[in-house]
XYZ file of N, CA, C and O in Angstrom:
604
model
N 0.719 -1.285 -0.123
C 0.082 0.128 -0.189
C 0.951 1.253 0.003
O 0.582 2.083 -0.509
N 1.941 1.334 0.818
C 2.903 2.486 0.735
C 3.643 2.516 -0.375
O 3.883 3.770 -1.063
N 4.302 1.259 -0.847
C 5.239 1.327 -2.059
C 4.430 1.755 -3.383
O 5.040 2.289 -4.093
N 3.193 1.157 -3.618
C 2.581 1.299 -4.634
C 1.577 2.497 -4.640
O 0.788 2.670 -5.405
N 1.450 3.143 -3.297
C 0.653 4.255 -3.147
C -0.665 3.875 -3.607
O -1.377 4.516 -4.419
N -1.211 2.785 -3.153
C -2.712 2.323 -3.356
C -3.762 3.201 -2.551
O -3.146 3.349 -1.271
N -4.625 3.706 -3.103
C -5.731 4.488 -2.490
C -6.668 3.548 -1.481
O -7.868 3.745 -1.587
N -6.109 2.717 -0.662
C -6.850 1.642 0.357
C -6.863 2.116 1.560
O -5.886 2.737 2.138
N -7.849 2.104 2.421
C -8.324 2.664 3.638
C -7.527 1.597 4.537
O -7.190 2.145 5.782
N -7.662 0.431 4.323
C -7.131 -0.602 5.202
C -6.381 -1.581 4.609
O -6.451 -1.663 3.436
N -5.755 -2.545 5.270
C -4.789 -3.588 4.683
C -5.663 -4.707 4.331
O -6.309 -5.133 5.374
N -6.267 -5.219 3.309
C -7.084 -6.266 3.048
C -6.478 -7.497 3.736
O -7.187 -8.586 3.559
N -5.167 -7.743 3.876
C -4.476 -8.879 4.201
C -4.946 -9.005 5.825
O -5.130 -10.266 6.297
N -5.261 -8.098 6.477
C -5.654 -8.186 7.972
C -6.953 -8.927 8.048
O -7.768 -9.462 8.995
N -7.870 -9.115 6.739
C -9.086 -9.757 6.886
C -8.966 -11.382 6.602
O -9.980 -12.081 6.585
N -7.638 -11.884 6.431
C -7.450 -13.139 6.262
C -7.146 -13.914 7.599
O -6.235 -13.287 8.308
N -7.908 -14.756 7.702
C -7.350 -15.771 8.860
C -6.190 -16.559 8.673
O -6.016 -17.430 7.636
N -5.232 -16.422 9.522
C -3.915 -17.027 9.607
C -4.205 -18.579 9.899
O -4.862 -18.678 10.876
N -3.653 -19.557 9.083
C -3.832 -20.914 9.462
C -2.979 -21.223 10.876
O -2.203 -20.639 11.322
N -3.591 -22.248 11.543
C -3.137 -22.626 12.689
C -1.821 -23.265 12.556
O -1.309 -24.151 11.477
N -0.870 -23.275 13.694
C 0.446 -23.915 13.478
C 0.289 -25.452 13.722
O -0.571 -25.807 14.450
N 0.980 -26.152 12.884
C 0.939 -27.703 13.272
C 1.172 -28.046 14.638
O 1.960 -27.421 15.139
N 0.769 -29.205 14.927
C 1.158 -29.757 16.319
C 2.516 -29.998 16.219
O 2.995 -30.520 15.344
N 3.274 -30.004 17.462
C 4.680 -30.161 17.503
C 4.773 -31.515 17.619
O 3.888 -32.182 18.203
N 6.074 -31.744 17.207
C 6.249 -33.406 16.950
C 6.764 -33.660 18.642
O 7.606 -33.106 19.088
N 6.292 -34.772 19.052
C 6.887 -35.425 20.400
C 7.328 -36.678 20.381
O 7.722 -37.339 21.382
N 7.232 -37.549 19.278
C 7.617 -38.793 19.029
C 9.129 -38.942 18.737
O 9.531 -38.255 17.589
N 9.945 -39.837 19.145
C 11.135 -40.268 18.653
C 11.121 -41.752 18.235
O 10.143 -42.521 18.614
N 12.018 -42.075 17.209
C 12.156 -43.250 16.601
C 12.454 -44.213 17.803
O 13.296 -43.973 18.575
N 12.120 -45.594 17.836
C 12.318 -46.511 18.917
C 13.794 -47.168 18.397
O 14.031 -46.846 17.294
N 14.265 -47.817 19.222
C 15.549 -48.393 18.893
C 15.494 -49.408 17.763
O 16.048 -49.460 16.807
N 14.226 -50.126 17.733
C 13.742 -51.026 16.712
C 13.566 -50.420 15.232
O 14.035 -50.683 14.324
N 13.005 -49.128 15.637
C 12.828 -48.521 14.131
C 14.193 -48.113 13.683
O 14.494 -47.994 12.547
N 15.034 -47.620 14.550
C 16.307 -47.013 14.063
C 17.115 -48.104 13.465
O 17.564 -47.894 12.540
N 17.136 -49.145 14.069
C 17.801 -50.577 13.421
C 17.381 -50.858 12.136
O 17.852 -51.069 11.287
N 15.846 -50.751 12.067
C 15.185 -51.136 10.727
C 15.601 -50.051 9.543
O 15.889 -50.468 8.490
N 15.652 -48.901 9.931
C 15.987 -47.736 8.818
C 17.487 -48.223 8.577
O 18.043 -48.060 7.314
N 18.452 -48.429 9.622
C 19.763 -48.633 9.322
C 20.074 -49.688 8.407
O 20.921 -49.676 7.437
N 19.311 -50.782 8.618
C 19.374 -51.978 7.994
C 18.813 -51.768 6.482
O 19.411 -52.413 5.626
N 17.833 -51.059 6.283
C 17.279 -50.759 5.057
C 18.296 -49.915 4.275
O 18.239 -49.804 2.836
N 19.255 -48.961 4.755
C 19.957 -48.266 4.235
C 21.392 -49.096 4.047
O 22.345 -48.877 3.405
N 21.639 -50.504 4.724
C 22.591 -51.460 4.513
C 23.890 -50.999 5.149
O 25.019 -51.325 4.734
N 23.567 -50.180 6.344
C 25.012 -49.889 7.104
C 24.903 -50.684 8.446
O 24.055 -50.640 9.067
N 25.971 -51.085 8.961
C 26.220 -51.895 10.078
C 26.418 -51.339 11.402
O 26.466 -51.907 12.356
N 26.669 -50.044 11.211
C 26.997 -49.134 12.432
C 28.416 -49.061 12.822
O 28.369 -48.343 13.917
N 29.042 -49.876 12.471
C 30.344 -50.195 13.033
C 31.737 -49.766 12.098
O 32.562 -49.649 12.418
N 31.334 -49.759 10.737
C 32.232 -49.399 9.783
C 32.100 -48.198 9.023
O 30.878 -47.815 8.983
N 33.032 -47.721 8.425
C 32.976 -46.471 7.513
C 32.057 -46.901 6.255
O 31.957 -48.021 5.663
N 31.329 -45.791 6.129
C 30.372 -45.856 4.940
C 30.867 -46.061 3.582
O 32.009 -45.459 3.380
N 30.383 -46.908 2.689
C 31.030 -47.050 1.330
C 30.063 -46.798 0.146
O 30.771 -46.616 -0.740
N 28.911 -46.346 0.549
C 27.967 -45.919 -0.581
C 27.073 -45.039 -0.058
O 26.954 -44.571 1.125
N 26.275 -44.178 -0.754
C 25.652 -43.070 -0.479
C 24.416 -43.531 0.589
O 24.446 -42.970 1.452
N 23.963 -44.840 0.399
C 22.871 -45.355 1.273
C 23.432 -45.376 3.034
O 22.910 -45.117 3.922
N 24.736 -46.026 2.766
C 25.482 -46.084 3.991
C 25.497 -44.540 4.656
O 25.823 -44.427 5.985
N 26.168 -43.645 3.782
C 26.571 -42.337 4.206
C 25.191 -41.736 4.974
O 25.170 -41.056 6.257
N 23.935 -41.924 4.433
C 22.897 -41.598 4.911
C 22.486 -41.873 6.351
O 21.994 -41.526 7.199
N 22.794 -43.276 6.251
C 22.743 -43.981 7.713
C 23.540 -43.358 8.671
O 23.173 -43.174 10.085
N 24.888 -43.152 8.268
C 25.793 -42.706 9.254
C 25.446 -41.137 9.586
O 25.423 -40.745 10.881
N 24.811 -40.320 8.683
C 24.428 -39.033 8.950
C 23.187 -38.959 10.012
O 22.984 -38.247 10.637
N 22.362 -39.959 9.466
C 21.141 -39.977 10.597
C 21.401 -40.386 11.934
O 21.014 -39.724 12.993
N 22.508 -41.198 12.248
C 23.139 -41.490 13.544
C 23.712 -40.304 14.175
O 23.677 -39.996 15.345
N 24.379 -39.690 13.192
C 24.960 -38.364 13.691
C 24.001 -37.217 14.097
O 24.267 -36.586 15.179
N 22.873 -37.183 13.304
C 21.738 -36.226 13.837
C 21.319 -36.491 14.995
O 20.981 -35.731 15.705
N 21.088 -37.929 15.581
C 20.388 -38.250 16.666
C 21.425 -37.879 17.837
O 20.943 -37.394 18.921
N 22.853 -37.888 17.653
C 23.706 -37.587 18.649
C 24.033 -36.127 18.857
O 24.452 -35.631 19.900
N 23.752 -35.151 17.622
C 24.270 -34.002 17.951
C 23.058 -32.936 17.644
O 22.956 -31.741 17.768
N 21.814 -33.520 17.161
C 20.643 -32.647 16.886
C 20.905 -31.613 15.606
O 20.251 -30.625 15.427
N 21.763 -32.126 14.892
C 22.134 -31.004 13.807
C 21.380 -31.242 12.671
O 20.564 -32.430 12.424
N 20.890 -30.555 11.757
C 19.847 -30.379 10.644
C 20.854 -30.990 9.674
O 21.947 -30.861 9.450
N 19.793 -31.685 8.772
C 20.500 -32.278 7.358
C 21.396 -31.459 6.543
O 22.384 -31.601 6.345
N 20.956 -30.239 6.342
C 21.863 -29.115 5.635
C 23.153 -28.770 6.288
O 24.144 -28.617 5.832
N 22.978 -28.825 7.771
C 24.010 -28.438 8.342
C 25.276 -29.500 8.393
O 26.326 -29.180 8.096
N 24.671 -30.693 8.547
C 25.636 -31.992 8.216
C 26.041 -32.034 6.867
O 27.353 -32.529 6.781
N 25.522 -31.786 5.954
C 25.827 -31.853 4.503
C 26.662 -30.820 4.213
O 27.609 -31.011 3.155
N 26.567 -29.928 4.754
C 27.604 -28.782 4.476
C 28.837 -28.753 5.239
O 29.873 -27.829 5.147
N 29.007 -29.754 6.531
C 30.014 -29.491 7.297
C 31.390 -30.073 6.592
O 31.394 -31.112 5.818
N 32.636 -29.215 6.714
C 33.697 -29.836 6.194
C 34.604 -30.182 7.301
O 34.412 -29.975 8.459
N 35.729 -31.000 7.084
C 36.690 -31.398 8.015
C 37.415 -30.633 8.809
O 37.474 -30.875 9.804
N 37.637 -29.375 8.269
C 38.347 -28.363 8.884
C 37.627 -28.008 9.982
O 38.047 -27.172 10.921
N 36.097 -28.203 10.061
C 35.472 -27.412 11.285
C 34.853 -28.399 12.067
O 33.989 -28.455 13.049
N 35.556 -29.877 12.062
C 35.300 -30.856 13.012
C 36.490 -30.914 13.885
O 37.763 -31.394 13.423
N 36.307 -30.628 15.260
C 37.380 -30.597 16.115
C 37.105 -31.632 17.206
O 36.703 -31.673 18.425
N 37.653 -32.993 16.981
C 37.444 -34.072 17.757
C 38.112 -33.867 18.843
O 37.514 -34.404 19.977
N 39.320 -33.355 19.019
C 40.313 -33.271 20.271
C 39.546 -32.365 21.285
O 39.547 -32.602 22.437
N 38.537 -31.413 20.725
C 38.038 -30.587 21.498
C 36.661 -30.907 21.809
O 35.833 -29.969 22.263
N 36.021 -31.981 21.063
C 34.863 -32.494 20.999
C 33.623 -31.407 20.623
O 32.611 -31.090 21.305
N 33.994 -30.729 19.365
C 32.839 -29.973 18.921
C 32.879 -29.762 17.375
O 34.101 -30.195 16.626
N 31.938 -29.341 16.762
C 31.913 -29.225 15.261
C 31.551 -27.709 15.260
O 30.505 -27.223 15.995
N 31.984 -26.991 14.355
C 31.859 -25.552 14.281
C 30.702 -25.412 12.695
O 31.238 -25.876 11.710
N 29.675 -24.756 13.282
C 28.777 -24.642 12.096
C 28.923 -23.042 11.940
O 28.721 -22.136 12.858
N 29.188 -22.670 10.716
C 29.412 -21.167 10.161
C 28.026 -20.409 9.727
O 26.989 -21.240 9.555
N 28.117 -19.307 9.916
C 26.837 -18.552 9.260
C 26.871 -18.590 7.849
O 27.880 -18.857 7.334
N 25.802 -18.037 7.375
C 25.207 -18.247 6.019
C 26.491 -17.334 5.041
O 26.987 -17.773 4.163
N 27.023 -16.056 5.603
C 27.857 -15.214 4.855
C 29.252 -16.209 4.792
O 30.082 -15.919 3.751
N 29.573 -16.707 5.868
C 30.897 -17.275 5.763
C 30.909 -18.666 4.638
O 31.922 -19.081 4.347
N 29.797 -19.206 4.484
C 29.773 -20.352 3.895
C 29.120 -20.526 2.574
O 28.722 -21.491 1.714
N 28.718 -19.050 2.078
C 27.847 -18.688 0.909
C 26.533 -19.659 0.833
O 26.092 -19.829 -0.275
N 26.024 -19.707 1.739
C 24.729 -20.297 2.078
C 24.568 -21.633 2.201
O 23.495 -22.252 2.703
N 25.576 -22.449 1.787
C 25.455 -23.891 2.079
C 26.071 -24.257 3.190
O 27.052 -23.811 3.976
N 25.113 -25.371 3.919
C 25.415 -25.658 5.171
C 25.167 -24.684 6.462
O 25.476 -24.962 7.361
N 24.448 -23.826 5.877
C 24.097 -22.721 6.966
C 22.960 -23.066 7.966
O 22.190 -24.070 7.790
N 23.172 -22.572 9.255
C 22.192 -23.025 10.261
C 20.945 -22.437 9.925
O 20.703 -21.331 9.189
N 19.974 -22.687 10.706
C 18.548 -22.418 10.429
C 18.366 -20.996 10.693
O 17.922 -20.122 9.930
N 19.246 -20.354 11.720
C 19.156 -19.017 12.044
C 19.890 -18.133 11.301
O 19.938 -16.767 11.218
N 21.128 -18.716 10.418
C 21.725 -17.868 9.760
C 23.230 -17.467 10.701
O 23.871 -16.764 10.100
N 23.155 -18.077 12.044
C 24.174 -17.516 12.848
C 24.812 -18.782 13.216
O 24.390 -19.948 13.356
N 26.254 -18.742 13.089
C 27.063 -19.783 13.511
C 27.115 -20.160 14.924
O 26.549 -19.582 15.662
N 27.344 -21.538 15.253
C 27.483 -21.899 16.586
C 28.299 -23.291 16.659
O 28.845 -23.739 15.554
N 28.561 -23.440 17.833
C 29.521 -24.735 18.133
C 28.553 -25.785 18.553
O 27.853 -25.632 19.513
N 28.764 -26.942 18.184
C 27.929 -28.214 18.384
C 28.795 -29.132 19.076
O 29.729 -29.575 18.750
N 28.428 -29.525 20.372
C 29.229 -30.315 21.357
C 28.971 -31.881 20.625
O 28.072 -32.333 20.174
N 30.086 -32.713 20.653
C 30.161 -33.899 20.241
C 30.285 -34.786 21.481
O 31.298 -34.887 22.141
N 29.148 -35.608 21.419
C 29.218 -36.768 22.470
C 30.208 -37.908 22.255
O 30.723 -37.802 21.154
N 30.582 -38.683 23.205
C 31.132 -39.876 22.794
C 30.924 -40.494 21.646
O 31.669 -40.842 20.700
N 29.710 -40.657 21.678
C 29.169 -41.452 20.336
C 29.410 -40.724 18.918
O 29.653 -41.359 17.957
N 29.175 -39.558 19.091
C 29.410 -38.527 17.943
C 30.886 -38.537 17.549
O 31.107 -38.982 16.231
N 31.632 -38.571 18.360
C 33.065 -38.562 18.159
C 33.492 -40.053 17.703
O 34.392 -40.235 16.770
N 32.928 -40.953 17.970
C 33.382 -42.470 17.708
C 32.481 -42.440 16.213
O 33.390 -43.246 15.279
N 31.538 -41.881 15.658
C 31.078 -41.955 14.293
C 32.301 -41.278 13.442
O 32.427 -41.670 12.396
N 32.616 -40.103 13.896
C 33.830 -39.384 13.025
C 35.061 -40.270 12.982
O 35.735 -40.246 12.025
N 35.472 -40.753 14.196
C 36.620 -41.616 14.242
C 36.652 -42.914 13.159
O 37.893 -43.511 12.882
N 35.296 -43.445 13.015
C 35.393 -44.454 11.919
C 35.720 -44.111 10.546
O 36.034 -45.066 9.856
N 35.779 -42.750 10.238
C 36.071 -42.214 8.947
C 37.575 -41.880 8.816
O 38.144 -41.270 9.588
N 37.987 -42.048 7.654
C 39.099 -41.679 7.099
C 39.058 -40.084 7.090
O 38.092 -39.565 6.371
N 39.941 -39.363 7.805
C 39.755 -37.900 7.721
C 40.111 -37.415 6.357
O 40.957 -37.887 5.767
N 39.600 -36.348 5.851
C 39.631 -35.777 4.673
C 40.318 -34.311 4.817
O 40.848 -34.002 5.911
N 40.564 -33.798 3.673
C 41.282 -32.436 3.713
C 40.344 -31.101 4.508
O 39.097 -31.587 4.302
N 40.810 -30.169 4.771
C 40.175 -29.356 5.714
C 38.972 -28.781 5.108
O 37.926 -28.628 5.493
N 38.842 -28.642 3.852
C 37.869 -28.059 3.052
C 37.103 -28.985 2.382
O 35.895 -28.709 1.655
N 37.145 -30.272 2.417
C 36.507 -31.225 1.968
C 35.242 -31.703 2.878
O 35.322 -31.712 4.059
N 34.265 -31.966 2.118
C 32.896 -32.289 2.851
C 32.860 -33.478 3.667
O 33.385 -34.296 3.100
N 32.658 -33.647 4.901
C 32.559 -34.765 5.599
C 31.554 -35.958 4.980
O 31.938 -37.295 4.791
N 30.432 -35.484 4.533
C 29.289 -36.320 4.153
C 29.275 -36.181 2.552
O 28.657 -35.061 2.095
N 29.951 -37.171 1.611
C 29.736 -36.750 0.211
C 28.638 -37.272 -0.555
O 28.689 -38.084 -1.581
N 27.310 -36.668 -0.147
C 25.924 -36.983 -0.759
C 25.402 -36.126 -0.742
O 25.110 -34.964 -0.310
N 24.786 -35.799 -2.430
C 24.133 -34.699 -2.725
C 22.834 -34.592 -2.075
O 22.121 -35.783 -1.868
N 22.276 -33.342 -1.736
C 20.888 -33.510 -0.821
C 19.805 -34.079 -1.361
O 18.926 -34.568 -0.654
N 19.651 -33.802 -2.835
C 18.566 -34.658 -3.459
C 18.691 -36.014 -3.443
O 17.676 -36.718 -3.164
N 19.838 -36.435 -3.520
C 20.075 -37.953 -3.301
C 19.892 -38.418 -1.985
O 18.964 -39.402 -1.775
N 20.145 -37.720 -0.928
C 20.026 -38.070 0.189
C 18.316 -38.136 0.688
O 17.978 -39.110 1.140
N 17.517 -37.254 0.241
C 16.130 -37.167 0.348
C 15.608 -38.350 -0.177
O 14.729 -39.200 0.370
N 15.745 -38.609 -1.447
C 15.077 -39.773 -1.944
C 15.540 -41.154 -1.494
O 14.627 -41.843 -1.224
N 16.680 -41.421 -1.173
C 17.143 -42.609 -0.553
C 16.734 -42.639 0.919
O 16.489 -43.802 1.096
N 16.690 -41.655 1.552
C 16.193 -41.683 3.042
C 14.572 -42.097 2.975
O 14.227 -42.721 3.633
N 13.825 -41.270 2.044
C 12.452 -41.707 2.172
C 12.223 -43.043 1.722
O 11.452 -43.761 2.202
N 12.905 -43.557 0.829
C 12.809 -44.996 0.498
C 13.171 -46.099 1.627
O 12.218 -47.171 1.696
N 14.209 -45.624 2.036
C 14.491 -46.389 3.202
C 13.500 -46.573 4.341
O 13.162 -47.544 4.933
N 13.061 -45.499 4.819
C 11.984 -45.272 5.842
C 10.817 -45.969 5.282
O 10.295 -46.851 6.146
N 10.334 -46.090 4.374
C 9.111 -46.850 3.626
C 9.419 -48.344 3.676
O 8.465 -49.123 4.127
N 10.576 -48.781 3.219
C 10.830 -49.883 3.424
C 10.993 -50.748 4.817
O 10.827 -51.642 4.996
N 11.667 -49.840 5.849
C 11.736 -50.192 7.079
C 10.315 -50.189 7.831
O 10.038 -51.037 8.742
């Protein structure tokens, strides 16, 4: 109304009813469900991933340990994983060109539990700028949905 200098007396958007927020999720996967998804992705949980499906299972296990989001994990590089200090550094969007950006756009340090450190320790370390998880986001989504359906 201001930018286009419309001669309206009121904002018509105020007449639209806002949809209700969806119910918050309260359920976590059971151990049996986690094992079923891991099995559908073909990962044993103890060895380094060898294909995209196994990388997805590894990433899912990391997500459970760190509460990191998919985009944060897929954008994480080896130079930002500090195993000795038990944290991973997530940068803000400006520092990483938008990829691997946190939801808020602000960087943060993610504590790594002993299980999370064990997940990283099973991998051969890469170069500082190399991504930890070598899977394209589109491939990740398709394979994960398929595995959940199969499980």
